[in-house]
Amino acid sequence: MINEKPRVRFAPSPTGYLHVGGLRTALYNYLFAKHNNGEFILRIEDTDRNRYVEGAVENLIKALEWCGLEYDEGPGKREQFGPYLQSERLSLYDKYAKELIEKGHAYYCFCTHERLDALKKEQQQQKLPQAKYDKHCLHLSKEEVEEKLASGMPKVVRLNVVPDQKVAFDDVVRGRVEFDTHNIDDQVLIKSDGYPTYHLANVVDDHLMKITHVIRGEEWLSSTPKHILLYDFFGWEKSVFAHLPLLLNPDRSKLSKRQGDVAVEDYRVKGYLKDALVNFVALLGWNAGDDKEFYYLNELIDSFSLERVNKSGAVFDLEKLNWLNAEHLRKKPDAELLALLKDEIQNSTDVSTEIKEQSYSDEYLIKIIDGMKERVSFIHEYITKSPYFFVAPAEYEEAAKQKGWKPETPEQIKKLRDAFSALNNPVKEDYENALKQTAADLNIGVGKLIHPLRLATSGMSTGPGVYDILVIIGKEEVIKRIDTALVKLG
Ligand code: GLU
């Protein structure tokens, strides 16, 4: 199996959205496949009808697509295949369950809920570490089973676990893992609604889909011995297993919704770039053995190996994600930033209608991008950090007003306004020279003009160089804003 082209799968259950942990699993599978010229399969494990959520499959597919993790195979024609859906493969699981029954590795169980509840209570009273089915129905005679089946009684199919044996496997990440079958329950394989449980469907599909490596979260480690038993009972060759470390909050508790966003979609909506999110998630449990942290997807494909996945939990550090977002944003070519900024203006609900209704030329937006590039970590910050490029300030920052707008300012700033008026197509230096000259004429320091000028044109006390602001908004607008400030600030 090892020398074959690897075939891996991401096998989420459609519970509503793509969790960042799910993205990490999908990504590692994808990277492993692509690094080794293998195939990446998407299989939706939707056999638990109680947990079925409307629209969840579509959400999953959309989120994976957004991240750029394309899958290679599915049922139907190449041009139009979707993912494999287990709910469309029910007859297969049924067939394999029957095979196990015939071989004596599984059996029908007709126990009622009442009996199972009573058994559980009894075992709890006896302080047994874990409630387990007592194999009651394993001892029914063939005739009894047939009679019950014919009567249409509710039934499940259970795995016939032989107690007190060792189940062991070598996990690529965790090394040798051993379990005692004493701790394994006679797992239900087919439920009373006729649907298979995760364990049966998962193993049957991994076998039929020729999955060479099972790469999944650590939370599935305890299921693996049941899967190993199934492989052995069927006489099938096993996949290689790699269980990925848990994702942790900064306080090292398990990553949870309570401490922040966990859905990929939440990060998209908040303005994170897919390149940054994918880069960040790749580092949750893996590194190339050096201190490189900035990666594009193709670089991750080149560098990834399962052997370099860590065993210990990976802390989800939002600061690092923010840093990566800023880095990825900064490295984008202007044309791409322009497209992202235009999309933000048009489609973000956080952008005011006043801004949406204006039309900014590409040339103008590119100037803003150049001026702000080093100062933003998110696309939306082009607007939130420098709203004055989009609309004239309606208000002025109070602290900056106190500091920069003195009783003598109006007279001085009027002179500056006149000096600016006289300029013809000014560039940065022209503004600068005019300001210096005005300050010299008035016999004051340049700061006495720069601070009120910044306040009048931007309404704020921080931002890019004041001359950059002037050049971007243009002379006419500069004069207009100075005039407005003179009226509003006196
Ligand atoms: N359906 C499981 C999930 O929701 C798949 C686990 C596995 O990859 O085997 O994650």
PDB file of C-alpha atoms in Angstrom, residues 126-250:
ATOM      1  CA  GLN A 126     -21.886  -1.668  40.434  1.00  0.00           C
ATOM      2  CA  LYS A 127     -19.512   1.220  39.738  1.00  0.00           C
ATOM      3  CA  LEU A 128     -18.226  -0.351  36.558  1.00  0.00           C
ATOM      4  CA  PRO A 129     -15.914   2.099  34.793  1.00  0.00           C
ATOM      5  CA  GLN A 130     -17.987   2.006  31.637  1.00  0.00           C
ATOM      6  CA  ALA A 131     -21.453   0.788  30.719  1.00  0.00           C
ATOM      7  CA  LYS A 132     -21.306  -2.047  28.189  1.00  0.00           C
ATOM      8  CA  TYR A 133     -23.853  -4.173  26.431  1.00  0.00           C
ATOM      9  CA  ASP A 134     -24.013  -7.643  28.059  1.00  0.00           C
ATOM     10  CA  LYS A 135     -24.199  -9.663  24.802  1.00  0.00           C
ATOM     11  CA  HIS A 136     -27.676 -10.827  25.791  1.00  0.00           C
ATOM     12  CA  CYS A 137     -28.863 -11.221  22.183  1.00  0.00           C
ATOM     13  CA  LEU A 138     -25.684 -12.985  21.089  1.00  0.00           C
ATOM     14  CA  HIS A 139     -27.073 -16.025  22.882  1.00  0.00           C
ATOM     15  CA  LEU A 140     -30.374 -16.150  21.003  1.00  0.00           C
ATOM     16  CA  SER A 141     -30.797 -19.284  18.925  1.00  0.00           C
ATOM     17  CA  LYS A 142     -30.928 -19.077  15.138  1.00  0.00           C
ATOM     18  CA  GLU A 143     -34.655 -19.830  15.257  1.00  0.00           C
ATOM     19  CA  GLU A 144     -35.320 -17.144  17.857  1.00  0.00           C
ATOM     20  CA  VAL A 145     -33.490 -14.587  15.737  1.00  0.00           C
ATOM     21  CA  GLU A 146     -35.405 -15.588  12.618  1.00  0.00           C
ATOM     22  CA  GLU A 147     -38.705 -15.438  14.402  1.00  0.00           C
ATOM     23  CA  LYS A 148     -37.986 -11.967  15.780  1.00  0.00           C
ATOM     24  CA  LEU A 149     -36.813 -10.745  12.395  1.00  0.00           C
ATOM     25  CA  ALA A 150     -39.960 -12.098  10.740  1.00  0.00           C
ATOM     26  CA  SER A 151     -42.148 -10.387  13.337  1.00  0.00           C
ATOM     27  CA  GLY A 152     -40.667  -7.008  12.310  1.00  0.00           C
ATOM     28  CA  MET A 153     -39.448  -6.231  15.826  1.00  0.00           C
ATOM     29  CA  PRO A 154     -37.106  -3.204  16.085  1.00  0.00           C
ATOM     30  CA  LYS A 155     -33.492  -4.352  15.903  1.00  0.00           C
ATOM     31  CA  VAL A 156     -29.930  -3.197  15.628  1.00  0.00           C
ATOM     32  CA  VAL A 157     -26.765  -4.977  14.478  1.00  0.00           C
ATOM     33  CA  ARG A 158     -23.917  -5.126  16.984  1.00  0.00           C
ATOM     34  CA  LEU A 159     -20.225  -5.818  16.632  1.00  0.00           C
ATOM     35  CA  ASN A 160     -19.207  -8.996  18.437  1.00  0.00           C
ATOM     36  CA  VAL A 161     -16.118  -7.861  20.309  1.00  0.00           C
ATOM     37  CA  VAL A 162     -14.033 -10.678  21.753  1.00  0.00           C
ATOM     38  CA  PRO A 163     -13.020  -9.495  25.224  1.00  0.00           C
ATOM     39  CA  ASP A 164      -9.534  -9.448  26.733  1.00  0.00           C
ATOM     40  CA  GLN A 165      -7.509  -9.124  23.585  1.00  0.00           C
ATOM     41  CA  LYS A 166      -5.096  -6.433  22.540  1.00  0.00           C
ATOM     42  CA  VAL A 167      -5.710  -4.174  19.569  1.00  0.00           C
ATOM     43  CA  ALA A 168      -2.654  -2.246  18.479  1.00  0.00           C
ATOM     44  CA  PHE A 169      -1.605  -0.045  15.604  1.00  0.00           C
ATOM     45  CA  ASP A 170       1.188   2.321  14.679  1.00  0.00           C
ATOM     46  CA  ASP A 171       0.001   5.877  14.361  1.00  0.00           C
ATOM     47  CA  VAL A 172       2.209   8.153  12.255  1.00  0.00           C
ATOM     48  CA  VAL A 173       1.814  10.960  14.788  1.00  0.00           C
ATOM     49  CA  ARG A 174       1.400   9.119  18.073  1.00  0.00           C
ATOM     50  CA  GLY A 175       3.523   6.050  17.565  1.00  0.00           C
ATOM     51  CA  ARG A 176       2.393   2.674  18.901  1.00  0.00           C
ATOM     52  CA  VAL A 177      -1.150   2.788  20.291  1.00  0.00           C
ATOM     53  CA  GLU A 178      -2.661  -0.127  22.174  1.00  0.00           C
ATOM     54  CA  PHE A 179      -6.149  -0.811  23.457  1.00  0.00           C
ATOM     55  CA  ASP A 180      -7.638  -3.695  25.375  1.00  0.00           C
ATOM     56  CA  THR A 181     -10.855  -5.088  23.872  1.00  0.00           C
ATOM     57  CA  HIS A 182     -12.145  -5.374  27.405  1.00  0.00           C
ATOM     58  CA  ASN A 183     -12.861  -1.650  27.167  1.00  0.00           C
ATOM     59  CA  ILE A 184     -14.668  -1.862  23.857  1.00  0.00           C
ATOM     60  CA  ASP A 185     -18.422  -2.115  23.797  1.00  0.00           C
ATOM     61  CA  ASP A 186     -20.348  -4.268  21.329  1.00  0.00           C
ATOM     62  CA  GLN A 187     -20.771  -1.240  19.151  1.00  0.00           C
ATOM     63  CA  VAL A 188     -23.984  -0.781  17.191  1.00  0.00           C
ATOM     64  CA  LEU A 189     -23.163  -1.041  13.469  1.00  0.00           C
ATOM     65  CA  ILE A 190     -26.654  -0.696  11.994  1.00  0.00           C
ATOM     66  CA  LYS A 191     -29.191   1.347  13.929  1.00  0.00           C
ATOM     67  CA  SER A 192     -32.894   0.599  14.276  1.00  0.00           C
ATOM     68  CA  ASP A 193     -33.649   3.154  11.529  1.00  0.00           C
ATOM     69  CA  GLY A 194     -31.590   1.013   9.141  1.00  0.00           C
ATOM     70  CA  TYR A 195     -28.781   3.551   8.899  1.00  0.00           C
ATOM     71  CA  PRO A 196     -25.241   2.462   9.655  1.00  0.00           C
ATOM     72  CA  THR A 197     -23.307   4.063  12.498  1.00  0.00           C
ATOM     73  CA  TYR A 198     -20.187   6.077  11.825  1.00  0.00           C
ATOM     74  CA  HIS A 199     -17.904   3.115  12.558  1.00  0.00           C
ATOM     75  CA  LEU A 200     -19.294   0.715  10.001  1.00  0.00           C
ATOM     76  CA  ALA A 201     -19.877   3.231   7.224  1.00  0.00           C
ATOM     77  CA  ASN A 202     -16.477   4.813   7.774  1.00  0.00           C
ATOM     78  CA  VAL A 203     -14.531   1.556   7.569  1.00  0.00           C
ATOM     79  CA  VAL A 204     -16.531   0.154   4.650  1.00  0.00           C
ATOM     80  CA  ASP A 205     -16.020   3.351   2.701  1.00  0.00           C
ATOM     81  CA  ASP A 206     -12.340   3.682   3.543  1.00  0.00           C
ATOM     82  CA  HIS A 207     -11.922   0.158   2.207  1.00  0.00           C
ATOM     83  CA  LEU A 208     -14.065   0.574  -0.908  1.00  0.00           C
ATOM     84  CA  MET A 209     -12.539   3.950  -1.713  1.00  0.00           C
ATOM     85  CA  LYS A 210      -9.047   2.494  -1.323  1.00  0.00           C
ATOM     86  CA  ILE A 211      -8.056   5.084   1.261  1.00  0.00           C
ATOM     87  CA  THR A 212      -4.372   4.591   2.015  1.00  0.00           C
ATOM     88  CA  HIS A 213      -4.045   7.056   4.920  1.00  0.00           C
ATOM     89  CA  VAL A 214      -6.655   8.027   7.479  1.00  0.00           C
ATOM     90  CA  ILE A 215      -5.722  11.483   8.724  1.00  0.00           C
ATOM     91  CA  ARG A 216      -8.163  12.805  11.305  1.00  0.00           C
ATOM     92  CA  GLY A 217      -8.472  14.583  14.651  1.00  0.00           C
ATOM     93  CA  GLU A 218      -7.348  13.053  17.914  1.00  0.00           C
ATOM     94  CA  GLU A 219     -10.954  12.894  19.106  1.00  0.00           C
ATOM     95  CA  TRP A 220     -11.380   9.868  16.829  1.00  0.00           C
ATOM     96  CA  LEU A 221      -8.484   7.937  18.342  1.00  0.00           C
ATOM     97  CA  SER A 222     -10.748   6.002  20.706  1.00  0.00           C
ATOM     98  CA  SER A 223     -12.833   4.822  17.732  1.00  0.00           C
ATOM     99  CA  THR A 224      -9.835   3.423  15.925  1.00  0.00           C
ATOM    100  CA  PRO A 225      -9.642   0.072  17.805  1.00  0.00           C
ATOM    101  CA  LYS A 226     -13.236  -0.623  16.760  1.00  0.00           C
ATOM    102  CA  HIS A 227     -12.209   0.127  13.203  1.00  0.00           C
ATOM    103  CA  ILE A 228      -9.184  -2.132  13.478  1.00  0.00           C
ATOM    104  CA  LEU A 229     -11.466  -4.952  14.666  1.00  0.00           C
ATOM    105  CA  LEU A 230     -13.725  -4.343  11.687  1.00  0.00           C
ATOM    106  CA  TYR A 231     -10.815  -4.432   9.242  1.00  0.00           C
ATOM    107  CA  ASP A 232      -9.629  -7.682  10.799  1.00  0.00           C
ATOM    108  CA  PHE A 233     -13.088  -9.256  10.813  1.00  0.00           C
ATOM    109  CA  PHE A 234     -13.533  -8.409   7.145  1.00  0.00           C
ATOM    110  CA  GLY A 235      -9.996  -9.521   6.376  1.00  0.00           C
ATOM    111  CA  TRP A 236      -9.157  -6.163   4.802  1.00  0.00           C
ATOM    112  CA  GLU A 237      -5.824  -4.405   4.623  1.00  0.00           C
ATOM    113  CA  LYS A 238      -5.742  -1.419   6.983  1.00  0.00           C
ATOM    114  CA  SER A 239      -5.003   2.192   6.120  1.00  0.00           C
ATOM    115  CA  VAL A 240      -2.151   4.013   7.783  1.00  0.00           C
ATOM    116  CA  PHE A 241      -3.499   6.117  10.666  1.00  0.00           C
ATOM    117  CA  ALA A 242      -2.455   9.625  11.665  1.00  0.00           C
ATOM    118  CA  HIS A 243      -4.341  11.327  14.481  1.00  0.00           C
ATOM    119  CA  LEU A 244      -3.860  15.077  14.570  1.00  0.00           C
ATOM    120  CA  PRO A 245      -3.359  16.941  17.855  1.00  0.00           C
ATOM    121  CA  LEU A 246      -6.217  18.757  19.555  1.00  0.00           C
ATOM    122  CA  LEU A 247      -6.733  22.468  18.981  1.00  0.00           C
ATOM    123  CA  LEU A 248      -6.556  24.445  22.210  1.00  0.00           C
ATOM    124  CA  ASN A 249      -7.589  27.861  23.491  1.00  0.00           C
ATOM    125  CA  PRO A 250      -4.710  29.989  24.817  1.00  0.00           C
TER     126      PRO A 250
END
